[in-house]
mmCIF file of N, CA and C in Angstrom:
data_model
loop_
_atom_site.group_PDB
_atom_site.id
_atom_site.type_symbol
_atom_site.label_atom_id
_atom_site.label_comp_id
_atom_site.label_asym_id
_atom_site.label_seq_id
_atom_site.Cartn_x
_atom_site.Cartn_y
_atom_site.Cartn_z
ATOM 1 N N UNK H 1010 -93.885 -125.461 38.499
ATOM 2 C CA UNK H 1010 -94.590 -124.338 37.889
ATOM 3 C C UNK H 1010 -93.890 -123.048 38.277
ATOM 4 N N UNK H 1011 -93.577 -121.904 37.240
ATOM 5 C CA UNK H 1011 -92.960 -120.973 37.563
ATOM 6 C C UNK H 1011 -93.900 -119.991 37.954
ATOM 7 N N UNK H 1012 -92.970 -118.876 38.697
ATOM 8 C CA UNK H 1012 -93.715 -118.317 40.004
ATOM 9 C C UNK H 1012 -93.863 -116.967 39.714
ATOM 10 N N UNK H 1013 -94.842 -115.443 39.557
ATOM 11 C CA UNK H 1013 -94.090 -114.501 39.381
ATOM 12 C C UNK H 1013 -93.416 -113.750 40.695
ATOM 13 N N UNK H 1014 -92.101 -113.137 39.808
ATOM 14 C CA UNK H 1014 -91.576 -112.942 41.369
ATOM 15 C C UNK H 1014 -91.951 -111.812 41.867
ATOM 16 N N UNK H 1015 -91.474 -111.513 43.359
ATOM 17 C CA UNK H 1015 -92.068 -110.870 44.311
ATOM 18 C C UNK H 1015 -93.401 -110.918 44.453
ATOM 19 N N UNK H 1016 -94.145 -111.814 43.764
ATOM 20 C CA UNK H 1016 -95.866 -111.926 44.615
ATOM 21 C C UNK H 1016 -95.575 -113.006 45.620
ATOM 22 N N UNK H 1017 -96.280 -112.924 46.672
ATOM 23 C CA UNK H 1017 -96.652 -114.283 47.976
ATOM 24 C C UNK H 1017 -97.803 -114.447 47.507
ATOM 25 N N UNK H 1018 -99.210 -114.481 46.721
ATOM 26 C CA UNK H 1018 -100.329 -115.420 46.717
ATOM 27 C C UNK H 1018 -100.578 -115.193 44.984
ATOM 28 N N UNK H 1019 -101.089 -116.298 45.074
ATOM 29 C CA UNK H 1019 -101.527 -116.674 43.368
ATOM 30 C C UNK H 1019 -102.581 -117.622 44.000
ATOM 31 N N UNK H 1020 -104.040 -117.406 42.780
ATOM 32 C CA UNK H 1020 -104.877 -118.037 42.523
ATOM 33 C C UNK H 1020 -105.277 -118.612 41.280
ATOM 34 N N UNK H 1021 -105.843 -120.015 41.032
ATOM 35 C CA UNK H 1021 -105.328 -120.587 39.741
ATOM 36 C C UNK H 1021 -107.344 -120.629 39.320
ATOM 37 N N UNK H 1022 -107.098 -119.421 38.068
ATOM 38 C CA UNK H 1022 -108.768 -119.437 37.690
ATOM 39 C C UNK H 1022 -109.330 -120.005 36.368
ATOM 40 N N UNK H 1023 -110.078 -121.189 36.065
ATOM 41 C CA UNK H 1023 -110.056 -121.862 35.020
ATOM 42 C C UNK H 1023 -111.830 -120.861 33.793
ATOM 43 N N UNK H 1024 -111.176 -120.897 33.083
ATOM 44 C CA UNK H 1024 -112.783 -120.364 32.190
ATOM 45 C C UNK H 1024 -112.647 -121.195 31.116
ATOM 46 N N UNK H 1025 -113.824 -121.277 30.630
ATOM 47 C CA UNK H 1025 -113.999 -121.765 29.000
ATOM 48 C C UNK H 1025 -114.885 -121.466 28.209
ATOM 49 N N UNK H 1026 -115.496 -121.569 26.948
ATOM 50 C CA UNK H 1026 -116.652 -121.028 26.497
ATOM 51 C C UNK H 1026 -117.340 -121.612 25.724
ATOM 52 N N UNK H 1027 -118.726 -121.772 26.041
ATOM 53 C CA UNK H 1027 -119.746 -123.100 25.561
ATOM 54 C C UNK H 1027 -119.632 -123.189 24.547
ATOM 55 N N UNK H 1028 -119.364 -122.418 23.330
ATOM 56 C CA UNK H 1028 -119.059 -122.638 22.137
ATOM 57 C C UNK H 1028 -118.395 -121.923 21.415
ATOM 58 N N UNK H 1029 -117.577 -122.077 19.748
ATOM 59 C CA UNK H 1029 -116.448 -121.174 19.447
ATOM 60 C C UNK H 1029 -115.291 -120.595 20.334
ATOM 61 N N UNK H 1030 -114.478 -120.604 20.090
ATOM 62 C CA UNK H 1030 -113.495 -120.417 20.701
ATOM 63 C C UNK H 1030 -112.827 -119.121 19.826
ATOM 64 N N UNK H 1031 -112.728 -117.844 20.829
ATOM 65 C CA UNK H 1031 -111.761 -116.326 20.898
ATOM 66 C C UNK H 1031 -110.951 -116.010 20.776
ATOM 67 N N UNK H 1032 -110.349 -115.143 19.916
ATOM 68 C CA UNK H 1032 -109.149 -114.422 20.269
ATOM 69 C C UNK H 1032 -108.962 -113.545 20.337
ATOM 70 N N UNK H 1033 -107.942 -112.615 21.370
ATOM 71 C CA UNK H 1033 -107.901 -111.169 21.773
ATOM 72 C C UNK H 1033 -108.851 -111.201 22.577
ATOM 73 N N UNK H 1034 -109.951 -111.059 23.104
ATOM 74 C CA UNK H 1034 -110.714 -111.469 23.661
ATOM 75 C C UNK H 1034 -110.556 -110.664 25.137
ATOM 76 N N UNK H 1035 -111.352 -109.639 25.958
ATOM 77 C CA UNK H 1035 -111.659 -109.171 26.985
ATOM 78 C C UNK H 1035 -112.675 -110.043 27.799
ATOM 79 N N UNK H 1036 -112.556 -110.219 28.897
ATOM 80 C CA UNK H 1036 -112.747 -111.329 30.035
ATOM 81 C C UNK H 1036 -113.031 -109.987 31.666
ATOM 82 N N UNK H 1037 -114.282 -110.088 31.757
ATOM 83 C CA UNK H 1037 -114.898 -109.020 33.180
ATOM 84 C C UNK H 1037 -114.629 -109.822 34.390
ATOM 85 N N UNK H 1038 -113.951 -110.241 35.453
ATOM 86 C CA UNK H 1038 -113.832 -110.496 36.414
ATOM 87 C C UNK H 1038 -113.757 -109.315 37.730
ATOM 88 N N UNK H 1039 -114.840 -109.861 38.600
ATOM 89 C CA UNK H 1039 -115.053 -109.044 39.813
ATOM 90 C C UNK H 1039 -114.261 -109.571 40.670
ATOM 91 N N UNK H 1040 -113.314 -109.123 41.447
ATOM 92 C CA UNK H 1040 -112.495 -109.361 42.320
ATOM 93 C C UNK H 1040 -112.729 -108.744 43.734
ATOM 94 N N UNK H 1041 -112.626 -109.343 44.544
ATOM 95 C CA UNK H 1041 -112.726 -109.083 45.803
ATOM 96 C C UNK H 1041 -111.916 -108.785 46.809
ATOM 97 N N UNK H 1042 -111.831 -107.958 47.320
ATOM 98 C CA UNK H 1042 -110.849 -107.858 48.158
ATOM 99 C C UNK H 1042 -110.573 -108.596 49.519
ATOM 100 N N UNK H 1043 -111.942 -108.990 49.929
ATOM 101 C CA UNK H 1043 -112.067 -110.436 50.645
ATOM 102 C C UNK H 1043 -112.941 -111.286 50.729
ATOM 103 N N UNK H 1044 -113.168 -112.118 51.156
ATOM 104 C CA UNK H 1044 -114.459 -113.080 50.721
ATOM 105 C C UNK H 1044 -115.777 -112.169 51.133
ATOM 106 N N UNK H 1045 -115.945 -110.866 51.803
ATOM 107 C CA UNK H 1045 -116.812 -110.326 52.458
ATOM 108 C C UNK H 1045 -117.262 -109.443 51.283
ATOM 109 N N UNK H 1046 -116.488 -109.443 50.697
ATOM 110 C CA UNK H 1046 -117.440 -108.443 48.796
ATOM 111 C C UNK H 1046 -118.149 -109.523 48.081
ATOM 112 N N UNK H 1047 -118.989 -108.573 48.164
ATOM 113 C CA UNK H 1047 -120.290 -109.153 47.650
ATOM 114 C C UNK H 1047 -120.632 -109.075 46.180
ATOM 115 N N UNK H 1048 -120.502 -110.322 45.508
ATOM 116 C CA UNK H 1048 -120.759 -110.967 44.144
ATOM 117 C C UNK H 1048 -119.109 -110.813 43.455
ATOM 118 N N UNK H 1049 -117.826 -111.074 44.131
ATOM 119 C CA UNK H 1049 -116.781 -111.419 43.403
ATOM 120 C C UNK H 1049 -117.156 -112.469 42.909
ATOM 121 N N UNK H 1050 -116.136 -112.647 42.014
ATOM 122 C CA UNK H 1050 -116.023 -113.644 40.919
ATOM 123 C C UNK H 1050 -114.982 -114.740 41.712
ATOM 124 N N UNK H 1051 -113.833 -113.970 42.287
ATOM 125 C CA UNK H 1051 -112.900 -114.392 43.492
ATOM 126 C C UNK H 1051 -112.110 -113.379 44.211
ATOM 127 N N UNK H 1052 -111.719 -113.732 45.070
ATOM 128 C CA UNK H 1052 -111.371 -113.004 46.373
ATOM 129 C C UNK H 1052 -110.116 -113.035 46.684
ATOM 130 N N UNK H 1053 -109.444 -112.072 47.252
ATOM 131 C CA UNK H 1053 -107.963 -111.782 47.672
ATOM 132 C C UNK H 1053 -107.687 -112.509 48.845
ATOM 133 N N UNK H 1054 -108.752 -112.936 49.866
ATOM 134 C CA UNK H 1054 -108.848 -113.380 51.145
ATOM 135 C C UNK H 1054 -108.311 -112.489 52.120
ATOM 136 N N UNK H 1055 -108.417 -111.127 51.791
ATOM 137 C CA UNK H 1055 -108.004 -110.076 52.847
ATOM 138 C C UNK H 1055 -106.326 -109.528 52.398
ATOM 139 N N UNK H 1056 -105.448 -110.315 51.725
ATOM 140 C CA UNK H 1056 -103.789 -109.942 51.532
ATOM 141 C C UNK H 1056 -103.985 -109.350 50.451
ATOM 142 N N UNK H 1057 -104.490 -108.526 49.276
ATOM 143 C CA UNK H 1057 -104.414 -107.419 48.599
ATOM 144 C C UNK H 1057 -104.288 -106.525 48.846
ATOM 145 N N UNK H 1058 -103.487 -105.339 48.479
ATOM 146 C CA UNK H 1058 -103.431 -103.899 48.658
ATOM 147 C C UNK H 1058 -104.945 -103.317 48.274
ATOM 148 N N UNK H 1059 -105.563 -102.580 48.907
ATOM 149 C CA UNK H 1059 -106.532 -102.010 49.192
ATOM 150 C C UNK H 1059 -107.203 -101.161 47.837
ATOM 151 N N UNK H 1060 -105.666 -101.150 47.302
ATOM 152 C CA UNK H 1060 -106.272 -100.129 45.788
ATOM 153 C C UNK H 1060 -106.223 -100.781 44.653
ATOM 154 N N UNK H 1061 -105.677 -102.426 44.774
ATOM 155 C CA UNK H 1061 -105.698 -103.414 44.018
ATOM 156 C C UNK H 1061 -104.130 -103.073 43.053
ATOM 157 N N UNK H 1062 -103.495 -102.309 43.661
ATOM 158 C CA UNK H 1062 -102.162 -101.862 42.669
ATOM 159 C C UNK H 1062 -101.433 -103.324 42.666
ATOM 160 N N UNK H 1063 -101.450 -104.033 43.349
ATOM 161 C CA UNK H 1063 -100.843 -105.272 43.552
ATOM 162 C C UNK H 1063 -101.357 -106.604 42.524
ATOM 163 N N UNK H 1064 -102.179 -106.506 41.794
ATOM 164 C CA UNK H 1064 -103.277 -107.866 40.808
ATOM 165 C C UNK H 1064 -102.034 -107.679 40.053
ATOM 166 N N UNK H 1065 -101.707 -109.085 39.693
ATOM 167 C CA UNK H 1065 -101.568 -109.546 38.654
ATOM 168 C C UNK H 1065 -102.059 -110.730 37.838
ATOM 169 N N UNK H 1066 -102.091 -110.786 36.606
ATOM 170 C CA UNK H 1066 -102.869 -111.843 36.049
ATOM 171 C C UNK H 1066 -101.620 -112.541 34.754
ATOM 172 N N UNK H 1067 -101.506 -113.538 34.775
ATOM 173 C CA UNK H 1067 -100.489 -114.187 33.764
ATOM 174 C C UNK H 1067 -101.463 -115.210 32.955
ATOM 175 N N UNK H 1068 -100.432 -115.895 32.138
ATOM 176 C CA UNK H 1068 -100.870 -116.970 31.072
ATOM 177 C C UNK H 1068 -100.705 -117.904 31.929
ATOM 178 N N UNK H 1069 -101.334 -119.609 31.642
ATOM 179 C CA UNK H 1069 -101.303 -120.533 32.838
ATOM 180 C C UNK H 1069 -99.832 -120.791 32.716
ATOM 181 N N UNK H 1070 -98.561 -120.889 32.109
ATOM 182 C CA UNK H 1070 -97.016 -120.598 32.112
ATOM 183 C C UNK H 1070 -96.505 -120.149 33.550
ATOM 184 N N UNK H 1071 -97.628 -118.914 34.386
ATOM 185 C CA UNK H 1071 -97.608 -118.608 35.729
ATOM 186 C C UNK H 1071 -96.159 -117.054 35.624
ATOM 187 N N UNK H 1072 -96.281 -116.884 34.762
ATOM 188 C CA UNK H 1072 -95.021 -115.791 34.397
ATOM 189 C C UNK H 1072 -95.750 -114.832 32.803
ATOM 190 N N UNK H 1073 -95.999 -115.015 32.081
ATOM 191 C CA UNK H 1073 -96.446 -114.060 31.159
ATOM 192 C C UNK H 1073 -97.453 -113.312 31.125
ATOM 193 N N UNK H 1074 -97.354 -112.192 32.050
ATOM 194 C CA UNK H 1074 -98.275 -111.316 32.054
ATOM 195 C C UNK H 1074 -99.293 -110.987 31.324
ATOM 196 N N UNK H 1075 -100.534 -110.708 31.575
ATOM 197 C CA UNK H 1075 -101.837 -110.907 30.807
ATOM 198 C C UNK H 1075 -102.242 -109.375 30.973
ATOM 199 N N UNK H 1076 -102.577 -108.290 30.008
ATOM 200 C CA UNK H 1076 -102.806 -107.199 30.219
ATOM 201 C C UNK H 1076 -103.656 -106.944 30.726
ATOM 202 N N UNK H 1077 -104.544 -105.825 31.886
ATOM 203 C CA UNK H 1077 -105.636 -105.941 32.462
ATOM 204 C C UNK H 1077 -105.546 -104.731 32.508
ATOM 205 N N UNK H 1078 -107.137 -103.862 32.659
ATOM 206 C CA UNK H 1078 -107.620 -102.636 33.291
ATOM 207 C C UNK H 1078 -108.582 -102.935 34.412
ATOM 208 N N UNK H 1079 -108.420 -101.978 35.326
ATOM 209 C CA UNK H 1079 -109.654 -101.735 36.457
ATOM 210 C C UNK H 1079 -110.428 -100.984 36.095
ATOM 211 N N UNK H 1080 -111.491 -101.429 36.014
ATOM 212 C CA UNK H 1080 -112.363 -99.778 35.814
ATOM 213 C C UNK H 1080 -113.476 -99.640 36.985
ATOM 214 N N UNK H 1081 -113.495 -99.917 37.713
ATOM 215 C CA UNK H 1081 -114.112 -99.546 39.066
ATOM 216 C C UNK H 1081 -113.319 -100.809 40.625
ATOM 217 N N UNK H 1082 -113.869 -99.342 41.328
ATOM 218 C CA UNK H 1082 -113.158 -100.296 42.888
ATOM 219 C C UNK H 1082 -114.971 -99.881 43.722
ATOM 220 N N UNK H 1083 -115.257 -100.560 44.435
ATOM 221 C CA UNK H 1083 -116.467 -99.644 44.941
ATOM 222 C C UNK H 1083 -116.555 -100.624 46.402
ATOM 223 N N UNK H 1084 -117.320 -100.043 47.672
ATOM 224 C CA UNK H 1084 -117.612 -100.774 48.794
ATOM 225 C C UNK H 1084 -116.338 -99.948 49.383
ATOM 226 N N UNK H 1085 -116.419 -101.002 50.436
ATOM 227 C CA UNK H 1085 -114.754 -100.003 51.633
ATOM 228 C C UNK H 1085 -114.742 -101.205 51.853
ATOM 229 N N UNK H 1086 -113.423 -100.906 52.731
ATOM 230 C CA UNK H 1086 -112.258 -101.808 52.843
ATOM 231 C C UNK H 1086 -112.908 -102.983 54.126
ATOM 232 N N UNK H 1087 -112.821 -103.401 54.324
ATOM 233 C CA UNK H 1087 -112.077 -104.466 53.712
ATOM 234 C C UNK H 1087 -112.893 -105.400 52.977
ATOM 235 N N UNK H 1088 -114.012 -104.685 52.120
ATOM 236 C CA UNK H 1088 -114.688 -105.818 51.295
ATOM 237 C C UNK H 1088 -115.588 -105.364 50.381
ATOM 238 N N UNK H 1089 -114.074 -104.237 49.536
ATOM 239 C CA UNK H 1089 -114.140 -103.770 48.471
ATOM 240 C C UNK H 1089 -114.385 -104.543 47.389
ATOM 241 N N UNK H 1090 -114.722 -104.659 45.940
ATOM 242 C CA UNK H 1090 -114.698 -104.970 44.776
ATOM 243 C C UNK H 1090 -114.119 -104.512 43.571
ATOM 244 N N UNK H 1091 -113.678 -105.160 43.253
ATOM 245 C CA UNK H 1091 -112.702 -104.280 42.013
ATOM 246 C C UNK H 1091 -113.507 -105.298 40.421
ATOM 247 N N UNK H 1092 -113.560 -104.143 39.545
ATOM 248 C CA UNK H 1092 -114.268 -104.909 38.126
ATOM 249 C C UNK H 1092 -113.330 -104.889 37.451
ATOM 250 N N UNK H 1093 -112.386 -105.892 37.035
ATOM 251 C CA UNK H 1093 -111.718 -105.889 35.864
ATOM 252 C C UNK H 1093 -111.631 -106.696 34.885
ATOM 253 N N UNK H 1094 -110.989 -106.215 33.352
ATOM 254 C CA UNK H 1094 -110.900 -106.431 32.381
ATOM 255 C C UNK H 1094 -109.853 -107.275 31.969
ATOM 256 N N UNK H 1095 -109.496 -108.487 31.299
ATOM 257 C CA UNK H 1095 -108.449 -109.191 31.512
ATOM 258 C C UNK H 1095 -108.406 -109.467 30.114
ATOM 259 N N UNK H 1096 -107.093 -109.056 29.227
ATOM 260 C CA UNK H 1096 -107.059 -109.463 27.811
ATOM 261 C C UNK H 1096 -106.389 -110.946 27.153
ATOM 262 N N UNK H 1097 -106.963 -111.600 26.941
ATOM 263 C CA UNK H 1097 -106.421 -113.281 26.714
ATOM 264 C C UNK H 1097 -106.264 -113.379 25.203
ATOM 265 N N UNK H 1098 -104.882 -113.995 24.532
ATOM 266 C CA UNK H 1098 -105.005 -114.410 23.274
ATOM 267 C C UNK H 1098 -105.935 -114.767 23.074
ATOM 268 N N UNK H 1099 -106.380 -115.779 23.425
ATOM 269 C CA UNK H 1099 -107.102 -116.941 22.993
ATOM 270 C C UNK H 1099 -108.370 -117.333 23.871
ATOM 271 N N UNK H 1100 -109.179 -117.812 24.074
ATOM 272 C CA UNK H 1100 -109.802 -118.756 24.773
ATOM 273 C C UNK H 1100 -110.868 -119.816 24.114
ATOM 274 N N UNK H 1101 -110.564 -121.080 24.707
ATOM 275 C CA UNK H 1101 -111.436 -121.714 23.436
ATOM 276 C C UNK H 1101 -112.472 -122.732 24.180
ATOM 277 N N UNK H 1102 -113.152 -123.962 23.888
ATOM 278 C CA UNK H 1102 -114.133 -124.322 24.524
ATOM 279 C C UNK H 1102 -113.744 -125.056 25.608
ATOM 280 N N UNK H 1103 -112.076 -125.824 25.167
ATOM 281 C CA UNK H 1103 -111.702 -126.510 26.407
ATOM 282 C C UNK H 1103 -111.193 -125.876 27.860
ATOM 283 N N UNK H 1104 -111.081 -126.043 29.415
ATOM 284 C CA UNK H 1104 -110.368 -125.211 29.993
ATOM 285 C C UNK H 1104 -109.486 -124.304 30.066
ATOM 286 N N UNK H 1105 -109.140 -123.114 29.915
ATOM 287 C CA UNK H 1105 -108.200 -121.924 29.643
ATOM 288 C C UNK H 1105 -107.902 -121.609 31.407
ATOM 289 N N UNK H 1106 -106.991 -122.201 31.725
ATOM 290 C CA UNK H 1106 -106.195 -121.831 32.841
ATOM 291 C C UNK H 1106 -104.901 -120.258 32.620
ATOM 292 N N UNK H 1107 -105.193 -119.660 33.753
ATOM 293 C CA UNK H 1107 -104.824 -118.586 34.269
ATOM 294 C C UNK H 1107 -104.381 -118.196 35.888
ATOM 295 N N UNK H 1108 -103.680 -117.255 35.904
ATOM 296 C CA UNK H 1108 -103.580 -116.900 37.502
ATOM 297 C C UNK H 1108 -103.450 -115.252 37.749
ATOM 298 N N UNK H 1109 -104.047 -115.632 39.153
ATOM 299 C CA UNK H 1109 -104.112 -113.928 39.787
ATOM 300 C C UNK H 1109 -103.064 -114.267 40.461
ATOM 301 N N UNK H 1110 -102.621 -113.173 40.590
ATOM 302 C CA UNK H 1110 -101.480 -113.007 41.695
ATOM 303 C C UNK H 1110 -102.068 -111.413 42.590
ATOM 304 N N UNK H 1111 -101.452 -111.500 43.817
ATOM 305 C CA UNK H 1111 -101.532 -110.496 44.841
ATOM 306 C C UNK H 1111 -100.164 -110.797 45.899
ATOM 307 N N UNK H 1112 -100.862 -109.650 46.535
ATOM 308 C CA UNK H 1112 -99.499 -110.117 48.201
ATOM 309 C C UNK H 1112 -98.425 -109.178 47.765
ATOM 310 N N UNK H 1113 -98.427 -108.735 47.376
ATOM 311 C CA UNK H 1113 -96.658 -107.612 46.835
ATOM 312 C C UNK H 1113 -96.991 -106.240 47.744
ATOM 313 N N UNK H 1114 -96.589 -106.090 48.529
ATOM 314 C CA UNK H 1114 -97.164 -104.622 49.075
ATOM 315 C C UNK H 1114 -95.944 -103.358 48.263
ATOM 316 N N UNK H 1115 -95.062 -103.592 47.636
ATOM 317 C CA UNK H 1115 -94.173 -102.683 47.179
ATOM 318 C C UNK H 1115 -94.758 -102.770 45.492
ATOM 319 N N UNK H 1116 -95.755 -103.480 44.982
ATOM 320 C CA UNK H 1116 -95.872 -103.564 43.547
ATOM 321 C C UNK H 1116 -96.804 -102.068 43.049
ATOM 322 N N UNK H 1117 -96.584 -101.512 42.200
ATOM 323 C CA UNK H 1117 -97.264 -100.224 41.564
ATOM 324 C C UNK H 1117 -98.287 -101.055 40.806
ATOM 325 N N UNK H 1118 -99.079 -99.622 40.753
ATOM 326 C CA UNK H 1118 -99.966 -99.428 39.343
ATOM 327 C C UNK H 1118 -100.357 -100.459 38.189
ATOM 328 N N UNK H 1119 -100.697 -101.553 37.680
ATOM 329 C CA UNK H 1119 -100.191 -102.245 36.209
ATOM 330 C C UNK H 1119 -101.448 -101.649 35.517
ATOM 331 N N UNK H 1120 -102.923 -101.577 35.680
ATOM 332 C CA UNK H 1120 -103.556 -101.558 35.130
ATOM 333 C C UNK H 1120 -103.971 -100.766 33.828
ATOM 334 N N UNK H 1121 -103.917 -101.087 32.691
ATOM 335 C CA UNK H 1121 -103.754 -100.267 31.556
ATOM 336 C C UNK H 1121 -104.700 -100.358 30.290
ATOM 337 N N UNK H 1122 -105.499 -99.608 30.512
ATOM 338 C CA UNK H 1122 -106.950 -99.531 29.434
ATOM 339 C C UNK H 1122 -106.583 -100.317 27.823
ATOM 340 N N UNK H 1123 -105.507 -99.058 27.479
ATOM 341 C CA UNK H 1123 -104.634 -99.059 26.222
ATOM 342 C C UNK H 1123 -104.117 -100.680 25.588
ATOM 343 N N UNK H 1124 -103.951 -101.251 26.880
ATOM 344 C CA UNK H 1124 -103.146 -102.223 26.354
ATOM 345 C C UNK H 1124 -103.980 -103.598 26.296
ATOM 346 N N UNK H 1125 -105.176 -103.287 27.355
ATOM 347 C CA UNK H 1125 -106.101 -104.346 27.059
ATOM 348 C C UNK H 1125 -107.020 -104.252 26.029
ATOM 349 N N UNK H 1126 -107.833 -103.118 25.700
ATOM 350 C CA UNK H 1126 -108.582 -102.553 24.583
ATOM 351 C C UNK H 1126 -108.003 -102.717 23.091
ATOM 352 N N UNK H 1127 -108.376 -102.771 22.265
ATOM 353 C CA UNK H 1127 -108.321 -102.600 20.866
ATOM 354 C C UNK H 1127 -108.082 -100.532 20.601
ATOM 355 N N UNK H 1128 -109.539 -100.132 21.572
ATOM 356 C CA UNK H 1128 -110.029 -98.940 21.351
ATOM 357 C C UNK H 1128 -110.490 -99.051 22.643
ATOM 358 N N UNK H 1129 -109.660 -97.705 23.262
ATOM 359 C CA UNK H 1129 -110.037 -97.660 24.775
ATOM 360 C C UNK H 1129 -109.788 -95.645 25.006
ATOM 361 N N UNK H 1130 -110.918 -95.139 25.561
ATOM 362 C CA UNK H 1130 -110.878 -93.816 25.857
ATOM 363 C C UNK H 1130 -111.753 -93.888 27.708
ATOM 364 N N UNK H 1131 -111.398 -93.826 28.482
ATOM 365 C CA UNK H 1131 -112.093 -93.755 30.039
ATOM 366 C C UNK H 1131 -112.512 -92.498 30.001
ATOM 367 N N UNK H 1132 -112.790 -91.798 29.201
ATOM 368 C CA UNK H 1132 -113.404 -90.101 29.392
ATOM 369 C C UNK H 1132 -113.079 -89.434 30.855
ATOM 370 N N UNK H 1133 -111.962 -89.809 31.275
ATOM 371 C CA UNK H 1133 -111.398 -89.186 32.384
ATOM 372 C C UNK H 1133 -110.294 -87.925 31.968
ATOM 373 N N UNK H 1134 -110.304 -86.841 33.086
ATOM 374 C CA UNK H 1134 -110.170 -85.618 32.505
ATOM 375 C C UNK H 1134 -111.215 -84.442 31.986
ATOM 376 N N UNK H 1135 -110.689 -83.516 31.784
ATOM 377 C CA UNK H 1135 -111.282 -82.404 31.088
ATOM 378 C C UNK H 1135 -111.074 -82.122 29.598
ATOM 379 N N UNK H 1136 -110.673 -82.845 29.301
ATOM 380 C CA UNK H 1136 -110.680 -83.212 27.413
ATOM 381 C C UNK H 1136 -110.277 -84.645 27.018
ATOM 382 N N UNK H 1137 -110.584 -84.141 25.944
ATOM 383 C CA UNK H 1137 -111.313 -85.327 24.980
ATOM 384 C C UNK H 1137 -110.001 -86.154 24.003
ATOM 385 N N UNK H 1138 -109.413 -86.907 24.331
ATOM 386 C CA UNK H 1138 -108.190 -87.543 23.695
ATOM 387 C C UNK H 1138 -108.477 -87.608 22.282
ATOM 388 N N UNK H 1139 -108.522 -86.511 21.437
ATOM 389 C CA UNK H 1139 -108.608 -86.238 20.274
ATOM 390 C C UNK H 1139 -108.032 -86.997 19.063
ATOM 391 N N UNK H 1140 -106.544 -87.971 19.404
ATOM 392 C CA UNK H 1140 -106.013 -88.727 19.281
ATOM 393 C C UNK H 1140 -106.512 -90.009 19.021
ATOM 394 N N UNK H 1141 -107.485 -90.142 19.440
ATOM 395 C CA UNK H 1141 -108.082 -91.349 19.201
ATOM 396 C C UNK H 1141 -109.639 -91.303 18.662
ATOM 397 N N UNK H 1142 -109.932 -90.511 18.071
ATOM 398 C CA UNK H 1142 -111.215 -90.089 17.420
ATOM 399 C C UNK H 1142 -110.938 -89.969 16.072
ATOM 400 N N UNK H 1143 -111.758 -89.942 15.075
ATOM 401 C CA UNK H 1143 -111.850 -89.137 13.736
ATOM 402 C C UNK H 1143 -113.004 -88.353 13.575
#
């Protein structure tokens, strides 16, 4: 199974959906920063960067990046929670395997509203992305 590089931990997370099967499809997973956050979905086991700049999420391939946004971190360290958004082609009734990745302490930023959304505005700032309104 291929690896992405420069992460040290990957977790292998299976979903499916009781009926009809999705596409494009946004997926809410609470992540934890260690088993000590309370109501993750799953947990970093303590080796995540603190601001979660380090998540990555792929196709089960274990290499094709899966677009994701954070939109909240809340609690302190070390058993913070992070809520994020995870965009999947597809998902259908049978198992849909995926992976988190963490452990990179040199990895930036990925998280990107734009790219997981269809239609995404975070009303962050002092104006109004006009650009994306009519």
């Amino acid at each position: 199974m291929a690896w992405l590089t420069g992460w040290h931990k990957r977790k292998e997370i299976t979903l499916s959906r009781a009926t009809g099967a999705v596409t494009n499809y946004q997926m809410k997973l609470l992540v934890g920063e260690s088993a000590g956050a309370t109501g993750e979905d799953v947990d970093c086991g303590g080796k995540c960067l603190s601001t979660f700049n380090d998540l990555r999420f792929t196709a089960a391939d274990g290499t094709t990046l899966l677009p994701y946004w954070i939109e909240s971190i809340t609690g302190a360290t070390p058993n913070q929670l992070a809520t994020v958004w995870i965009k999947f082609d597809s998902i259908g009734t049978d198992a849909t395997t995926f992976y988190m990745y963490y452990g990179n302490s040199g990895a930036s930023a990925a998280s990107n509203g734009d790219d997981t959304f269809l239609f995404f505005d975070d009303f962050t700032g002092s104006s109004l992305d006009s650009d994306k309104w009519d």
